[in-house]
Tab-separated table of N, CA and C in Angstrom:
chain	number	residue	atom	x	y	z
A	168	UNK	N	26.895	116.059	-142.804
A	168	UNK	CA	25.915	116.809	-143.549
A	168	UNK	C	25.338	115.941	-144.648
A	169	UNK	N	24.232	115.883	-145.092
A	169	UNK	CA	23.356	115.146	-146.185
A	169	UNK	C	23.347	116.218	-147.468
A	170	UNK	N	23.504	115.238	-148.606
A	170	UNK	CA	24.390	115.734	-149.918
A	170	UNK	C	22.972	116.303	-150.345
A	171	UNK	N	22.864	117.087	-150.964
A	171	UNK	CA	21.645	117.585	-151.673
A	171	UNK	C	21.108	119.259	-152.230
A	172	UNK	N	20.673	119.394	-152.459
A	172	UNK	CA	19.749	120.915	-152.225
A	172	UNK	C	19.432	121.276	-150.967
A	173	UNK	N	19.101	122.107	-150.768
A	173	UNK	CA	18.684	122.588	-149.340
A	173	UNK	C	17.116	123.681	-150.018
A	174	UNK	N	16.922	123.546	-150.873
A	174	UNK	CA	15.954	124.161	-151.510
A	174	UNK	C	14.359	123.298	-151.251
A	175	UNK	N	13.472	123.680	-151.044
A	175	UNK	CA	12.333	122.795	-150.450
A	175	UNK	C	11.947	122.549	-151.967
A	176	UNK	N	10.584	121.469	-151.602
A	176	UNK	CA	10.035	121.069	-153.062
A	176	UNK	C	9.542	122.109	-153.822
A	177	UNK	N	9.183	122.469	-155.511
A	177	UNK	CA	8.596	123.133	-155.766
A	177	UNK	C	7.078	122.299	-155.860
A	178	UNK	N	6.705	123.845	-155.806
A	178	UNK	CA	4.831	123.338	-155.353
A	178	UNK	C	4.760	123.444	-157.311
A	179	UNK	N	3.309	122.577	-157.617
A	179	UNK	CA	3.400	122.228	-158.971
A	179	UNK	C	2.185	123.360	-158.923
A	180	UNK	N	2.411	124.032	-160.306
A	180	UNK	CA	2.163	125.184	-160.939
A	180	UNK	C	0.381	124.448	-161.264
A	181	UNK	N	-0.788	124.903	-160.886
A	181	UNK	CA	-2.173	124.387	-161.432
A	181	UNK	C	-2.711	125.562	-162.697
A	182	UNK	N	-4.137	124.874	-163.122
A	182	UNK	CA	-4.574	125.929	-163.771
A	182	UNK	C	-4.909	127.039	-162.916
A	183	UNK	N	-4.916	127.972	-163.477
A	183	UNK	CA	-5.099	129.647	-162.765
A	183	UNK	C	-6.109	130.423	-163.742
A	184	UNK	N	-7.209	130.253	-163.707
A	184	UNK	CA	-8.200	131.070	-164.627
A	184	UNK	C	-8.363	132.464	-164.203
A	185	UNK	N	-7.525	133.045	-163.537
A	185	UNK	CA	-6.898	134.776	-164.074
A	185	UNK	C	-6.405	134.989	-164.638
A	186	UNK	N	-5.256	133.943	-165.426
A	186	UNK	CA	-4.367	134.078	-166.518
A	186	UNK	C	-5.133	133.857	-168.004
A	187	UNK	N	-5.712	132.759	-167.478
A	187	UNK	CA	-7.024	132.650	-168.976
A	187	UNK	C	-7.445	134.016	-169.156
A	188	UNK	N	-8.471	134.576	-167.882
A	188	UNK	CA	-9.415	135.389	-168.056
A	188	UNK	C	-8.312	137.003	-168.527
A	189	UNK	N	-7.623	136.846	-167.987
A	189	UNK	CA	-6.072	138.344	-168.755
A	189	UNK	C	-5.822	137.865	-169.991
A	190	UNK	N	-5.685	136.930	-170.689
A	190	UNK	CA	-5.163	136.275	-171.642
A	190	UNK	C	-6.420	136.788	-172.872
A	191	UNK	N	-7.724	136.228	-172.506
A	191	UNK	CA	-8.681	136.691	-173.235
A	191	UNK	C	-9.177	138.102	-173.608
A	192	UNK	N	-9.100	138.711	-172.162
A	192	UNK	CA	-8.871	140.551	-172.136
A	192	UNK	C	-7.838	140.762	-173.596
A	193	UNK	N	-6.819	140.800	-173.394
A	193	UNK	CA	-5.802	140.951	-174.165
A	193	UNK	C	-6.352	140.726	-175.230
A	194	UNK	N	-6.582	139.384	-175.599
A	194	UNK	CA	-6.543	139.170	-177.308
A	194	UNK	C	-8.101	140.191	-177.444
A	195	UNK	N	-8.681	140.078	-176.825
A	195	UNK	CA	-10.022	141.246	-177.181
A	195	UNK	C	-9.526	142.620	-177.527
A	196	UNK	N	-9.076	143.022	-176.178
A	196	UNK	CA	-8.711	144.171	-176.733
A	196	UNK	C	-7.832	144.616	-178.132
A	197	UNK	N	-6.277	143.475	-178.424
A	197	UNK	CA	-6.181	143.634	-179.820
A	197	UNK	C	-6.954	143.592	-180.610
A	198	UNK	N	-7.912	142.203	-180.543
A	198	UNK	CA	-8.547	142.243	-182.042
A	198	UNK	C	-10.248	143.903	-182.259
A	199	UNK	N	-10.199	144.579	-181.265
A	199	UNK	CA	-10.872	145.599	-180.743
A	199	UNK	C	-10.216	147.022	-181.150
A	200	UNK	N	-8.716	146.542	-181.441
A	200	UNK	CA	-8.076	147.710	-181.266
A	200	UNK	C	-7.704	148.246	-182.782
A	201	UNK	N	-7.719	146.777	-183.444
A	201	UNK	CA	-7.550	146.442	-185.203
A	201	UNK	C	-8.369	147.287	-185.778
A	202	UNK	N	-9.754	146.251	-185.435
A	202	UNK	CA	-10.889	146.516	-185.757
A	202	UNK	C	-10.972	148.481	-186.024
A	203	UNK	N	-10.853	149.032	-184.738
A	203	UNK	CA	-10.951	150.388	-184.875
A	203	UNK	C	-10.309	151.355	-185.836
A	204	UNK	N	-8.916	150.533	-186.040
A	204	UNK	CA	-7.931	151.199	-186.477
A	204	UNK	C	-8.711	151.607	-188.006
A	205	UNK	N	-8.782	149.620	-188.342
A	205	UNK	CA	-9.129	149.770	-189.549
A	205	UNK	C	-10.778	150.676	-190.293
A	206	UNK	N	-11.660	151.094	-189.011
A	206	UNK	CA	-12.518	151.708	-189.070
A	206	UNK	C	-12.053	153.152	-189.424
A	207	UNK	N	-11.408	154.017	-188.718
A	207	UNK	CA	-11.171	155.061	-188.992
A	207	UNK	C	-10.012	155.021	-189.789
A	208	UNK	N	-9.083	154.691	-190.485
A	208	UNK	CA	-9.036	154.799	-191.877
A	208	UNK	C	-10.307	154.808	-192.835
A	209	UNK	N	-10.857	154.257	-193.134
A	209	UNK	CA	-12.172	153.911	-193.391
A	209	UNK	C	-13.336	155.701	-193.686
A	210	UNK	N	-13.282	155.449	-192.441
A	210	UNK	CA	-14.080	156.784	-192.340
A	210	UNK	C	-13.099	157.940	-192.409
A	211	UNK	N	-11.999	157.814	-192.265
A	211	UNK	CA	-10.972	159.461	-192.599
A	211	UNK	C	-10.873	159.364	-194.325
A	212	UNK	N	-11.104	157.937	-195.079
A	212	UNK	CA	-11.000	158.583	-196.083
A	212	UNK	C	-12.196	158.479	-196.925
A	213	UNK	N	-13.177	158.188	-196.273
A	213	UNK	CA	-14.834	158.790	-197.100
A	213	UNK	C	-15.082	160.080	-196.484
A	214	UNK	N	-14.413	160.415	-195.418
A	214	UNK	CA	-14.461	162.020	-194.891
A	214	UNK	C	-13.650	162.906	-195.938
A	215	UNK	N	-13.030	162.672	-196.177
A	215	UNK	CA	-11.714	163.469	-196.981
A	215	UNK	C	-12.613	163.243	-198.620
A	216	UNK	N	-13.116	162.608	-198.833
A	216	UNK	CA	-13.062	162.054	-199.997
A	216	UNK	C	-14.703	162.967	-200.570
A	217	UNK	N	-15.434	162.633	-199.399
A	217	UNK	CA	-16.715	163.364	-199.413
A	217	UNK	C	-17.543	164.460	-198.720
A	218	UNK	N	-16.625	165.136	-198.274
A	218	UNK	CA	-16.349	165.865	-197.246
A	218	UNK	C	-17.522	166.087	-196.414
A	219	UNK	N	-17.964	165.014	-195.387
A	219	UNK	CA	-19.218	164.793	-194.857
A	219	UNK	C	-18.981	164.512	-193.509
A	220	UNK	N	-19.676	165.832	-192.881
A	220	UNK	CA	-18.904	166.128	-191.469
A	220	UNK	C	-19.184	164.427	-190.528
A	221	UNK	N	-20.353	163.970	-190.547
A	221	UNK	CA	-20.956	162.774	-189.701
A	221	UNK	C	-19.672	161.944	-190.112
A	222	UNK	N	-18.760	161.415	-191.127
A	222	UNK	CA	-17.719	160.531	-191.289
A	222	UNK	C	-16.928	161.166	-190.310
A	223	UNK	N	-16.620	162.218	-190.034
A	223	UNK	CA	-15.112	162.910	-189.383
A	223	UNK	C	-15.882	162.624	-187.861
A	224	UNK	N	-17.248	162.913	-187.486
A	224	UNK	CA	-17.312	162.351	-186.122
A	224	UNK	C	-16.852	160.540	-185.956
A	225	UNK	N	-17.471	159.930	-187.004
A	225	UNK	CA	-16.743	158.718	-186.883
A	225	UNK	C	-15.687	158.522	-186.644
A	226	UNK	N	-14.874	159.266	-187.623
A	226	UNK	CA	-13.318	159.251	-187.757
A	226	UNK	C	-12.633	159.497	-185.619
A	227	UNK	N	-13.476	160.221	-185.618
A	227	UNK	CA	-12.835	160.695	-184.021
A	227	UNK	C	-13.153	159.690	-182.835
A	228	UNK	N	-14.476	159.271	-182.995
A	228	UNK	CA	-14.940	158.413	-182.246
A	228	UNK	C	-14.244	157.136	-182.211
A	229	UNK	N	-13.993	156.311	-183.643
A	229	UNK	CA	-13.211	155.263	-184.184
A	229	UNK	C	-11.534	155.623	-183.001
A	230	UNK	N	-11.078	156.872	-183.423
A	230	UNK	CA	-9.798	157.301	-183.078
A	230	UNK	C	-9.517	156.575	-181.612
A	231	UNK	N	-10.546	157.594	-180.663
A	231	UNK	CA	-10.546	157.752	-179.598
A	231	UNK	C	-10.612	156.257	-178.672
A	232	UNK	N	-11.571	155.429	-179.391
A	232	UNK	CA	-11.670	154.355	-178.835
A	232	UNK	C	-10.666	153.555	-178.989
A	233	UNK	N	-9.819	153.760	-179.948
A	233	UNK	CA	-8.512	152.999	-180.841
A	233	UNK	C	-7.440	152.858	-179.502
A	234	UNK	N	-7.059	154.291	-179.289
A	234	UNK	CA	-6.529	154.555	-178.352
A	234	UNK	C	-6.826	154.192	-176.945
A	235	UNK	N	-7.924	154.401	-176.631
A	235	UNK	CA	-8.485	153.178	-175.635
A	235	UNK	C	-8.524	151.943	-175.215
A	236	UNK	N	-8.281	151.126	-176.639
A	236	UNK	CA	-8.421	150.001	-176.392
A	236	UNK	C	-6.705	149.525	-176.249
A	237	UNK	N	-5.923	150.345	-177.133
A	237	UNK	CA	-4.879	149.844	-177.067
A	237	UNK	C	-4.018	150.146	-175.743
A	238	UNK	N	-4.686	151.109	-174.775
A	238	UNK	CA	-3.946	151.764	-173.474
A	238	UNK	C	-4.227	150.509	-172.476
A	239	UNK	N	-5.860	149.757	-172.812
A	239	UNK	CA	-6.215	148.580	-171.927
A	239	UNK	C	-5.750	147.659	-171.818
A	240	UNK	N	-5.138	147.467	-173.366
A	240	UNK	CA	-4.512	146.135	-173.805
A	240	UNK	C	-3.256	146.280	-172.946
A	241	UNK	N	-2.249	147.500	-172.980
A	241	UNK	CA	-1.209	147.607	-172.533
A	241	UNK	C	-1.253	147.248	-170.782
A	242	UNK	N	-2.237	147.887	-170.326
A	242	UNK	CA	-2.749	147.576	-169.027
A	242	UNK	C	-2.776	146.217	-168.358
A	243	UNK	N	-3.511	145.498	-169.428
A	243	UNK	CA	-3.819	143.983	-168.911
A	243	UNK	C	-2.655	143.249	-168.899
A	244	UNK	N	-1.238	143.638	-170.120
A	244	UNK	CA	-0.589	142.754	-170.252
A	244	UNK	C	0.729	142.928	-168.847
A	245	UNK	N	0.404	144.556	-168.865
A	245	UNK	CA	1.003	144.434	-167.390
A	245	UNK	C	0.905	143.578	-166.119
A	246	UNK	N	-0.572	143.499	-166.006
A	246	UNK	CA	-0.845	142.733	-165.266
A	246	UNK	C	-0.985	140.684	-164.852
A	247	UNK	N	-0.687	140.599	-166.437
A	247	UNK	CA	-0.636	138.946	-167.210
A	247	UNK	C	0.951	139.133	-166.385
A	248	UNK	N	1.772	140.385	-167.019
A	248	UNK	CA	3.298	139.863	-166.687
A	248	UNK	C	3.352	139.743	-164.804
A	249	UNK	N	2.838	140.226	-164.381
A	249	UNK	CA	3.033	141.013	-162.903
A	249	UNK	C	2.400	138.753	-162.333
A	250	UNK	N	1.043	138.885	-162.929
A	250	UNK	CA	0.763	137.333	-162.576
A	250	UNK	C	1.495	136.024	-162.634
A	251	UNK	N	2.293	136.468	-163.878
A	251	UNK	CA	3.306	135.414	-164.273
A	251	UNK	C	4.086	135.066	-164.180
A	252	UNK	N	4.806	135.884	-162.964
A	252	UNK	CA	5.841	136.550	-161.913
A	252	UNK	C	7.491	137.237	-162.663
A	253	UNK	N	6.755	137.358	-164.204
A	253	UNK	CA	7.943	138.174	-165.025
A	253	UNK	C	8.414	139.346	-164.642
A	254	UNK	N	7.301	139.767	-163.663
A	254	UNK	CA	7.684	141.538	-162.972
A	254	UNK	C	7.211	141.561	-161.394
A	255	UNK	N	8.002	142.160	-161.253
A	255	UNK	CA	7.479	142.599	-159.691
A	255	UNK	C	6.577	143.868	-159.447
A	256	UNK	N	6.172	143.995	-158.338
A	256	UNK	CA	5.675	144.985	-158.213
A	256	UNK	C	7.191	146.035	-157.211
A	257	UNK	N	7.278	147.328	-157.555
A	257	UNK	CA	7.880	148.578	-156.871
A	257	UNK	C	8.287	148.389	-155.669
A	258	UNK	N	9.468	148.519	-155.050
A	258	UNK	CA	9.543	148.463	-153.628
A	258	UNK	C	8.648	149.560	-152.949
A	259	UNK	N	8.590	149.523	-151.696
A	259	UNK	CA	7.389	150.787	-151.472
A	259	UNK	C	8.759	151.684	-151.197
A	260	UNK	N	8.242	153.107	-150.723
A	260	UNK	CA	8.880	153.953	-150.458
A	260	UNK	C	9.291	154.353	-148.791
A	261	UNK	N	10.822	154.365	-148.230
A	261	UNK	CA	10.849	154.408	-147.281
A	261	UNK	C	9.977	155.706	-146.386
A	262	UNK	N	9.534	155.455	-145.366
A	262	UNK	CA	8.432	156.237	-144.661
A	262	UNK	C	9.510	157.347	-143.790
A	263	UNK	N	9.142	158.589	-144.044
A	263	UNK	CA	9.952	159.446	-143.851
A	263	UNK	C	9.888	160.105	-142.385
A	264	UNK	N	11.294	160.411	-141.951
A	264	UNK	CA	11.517	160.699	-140.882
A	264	UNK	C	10.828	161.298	-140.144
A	265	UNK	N	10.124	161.355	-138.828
A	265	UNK	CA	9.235	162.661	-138.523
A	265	UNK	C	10.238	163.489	-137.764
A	266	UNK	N	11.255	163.293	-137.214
A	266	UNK	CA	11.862	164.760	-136.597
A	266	UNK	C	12.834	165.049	-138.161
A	267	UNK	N	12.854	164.717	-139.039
A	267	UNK	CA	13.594	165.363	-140.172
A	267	UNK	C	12.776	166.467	-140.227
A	268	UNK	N	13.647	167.984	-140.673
A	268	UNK	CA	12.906	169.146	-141.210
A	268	UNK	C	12.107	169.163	-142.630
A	269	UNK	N	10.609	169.653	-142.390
A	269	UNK	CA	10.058	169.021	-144.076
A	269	UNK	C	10.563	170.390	-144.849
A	270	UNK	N	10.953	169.972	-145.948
A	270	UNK	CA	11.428	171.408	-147.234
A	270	UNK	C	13.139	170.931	-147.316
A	271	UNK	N	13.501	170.128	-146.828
A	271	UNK	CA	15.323	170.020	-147.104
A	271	UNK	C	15.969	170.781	-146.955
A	272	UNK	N	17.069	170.962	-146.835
A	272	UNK	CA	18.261	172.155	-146.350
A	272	UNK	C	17.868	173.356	-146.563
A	273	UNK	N	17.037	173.957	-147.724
A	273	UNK	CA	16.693	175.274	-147.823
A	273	UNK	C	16.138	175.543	-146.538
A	274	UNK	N	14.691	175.112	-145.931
A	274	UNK	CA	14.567	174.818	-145.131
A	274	UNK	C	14.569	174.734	-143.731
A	275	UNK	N	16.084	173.703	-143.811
A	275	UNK	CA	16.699	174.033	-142.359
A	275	UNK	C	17.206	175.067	-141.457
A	276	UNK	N	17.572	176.256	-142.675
A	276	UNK	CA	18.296	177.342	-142.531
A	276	UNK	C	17.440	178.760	-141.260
């Protein structure tokens, strides 16, 4: 037998501009997500302060998008990890019997 690994070569890792282009998503969406935050503070307290309904639509709008941006961010980085091979994707689900009874033992009865 020949002394060694039995493991083949690794193939060398190149640039991958999906990881750039996720990488950039990401930092957008944080610095998008700041930005908002620090907007509606902003407008919740010239709303509060002046009680001027057009600030409180800000305030909501600011909110809403806040939350948006930060659900995308979470999104993309899923997908940076999933690229980066830190995560896998789900095994699928085994494909279910066709002469099994559908409804389970209640069911069978």
């Amino acid at each position: 037998m020949s002394g060694g690994k039995r493991a083949g070569a690794r193939q060398k890792q190149g640039f991958r501009p999906v990881l750039l282009l996720l990488a950039l998503g990401i930092t957008l969406c944080v610095v998008a997500w700041g930005y908002l935050v620090y907007a509606a503070i902003d407008f919740g307290s010239e709303a509060r302060h002046d009680n001027d309904s057009q600030a409180w639509a800000y305030l909501g709008v600011a909110a809403v998008g806040a939350v948006a941006c930060l659900f995308l961010g979470f999104m993309l980085v899923a997908r940076f990890s999933r690229a980066m091979g830190l995560t896998q994707a789900p095994a699928p689900k085994p494909k279910r019997d066709p002469a099994a009874p559908k409804g389970g033992k209640r069911a069978a009865r």
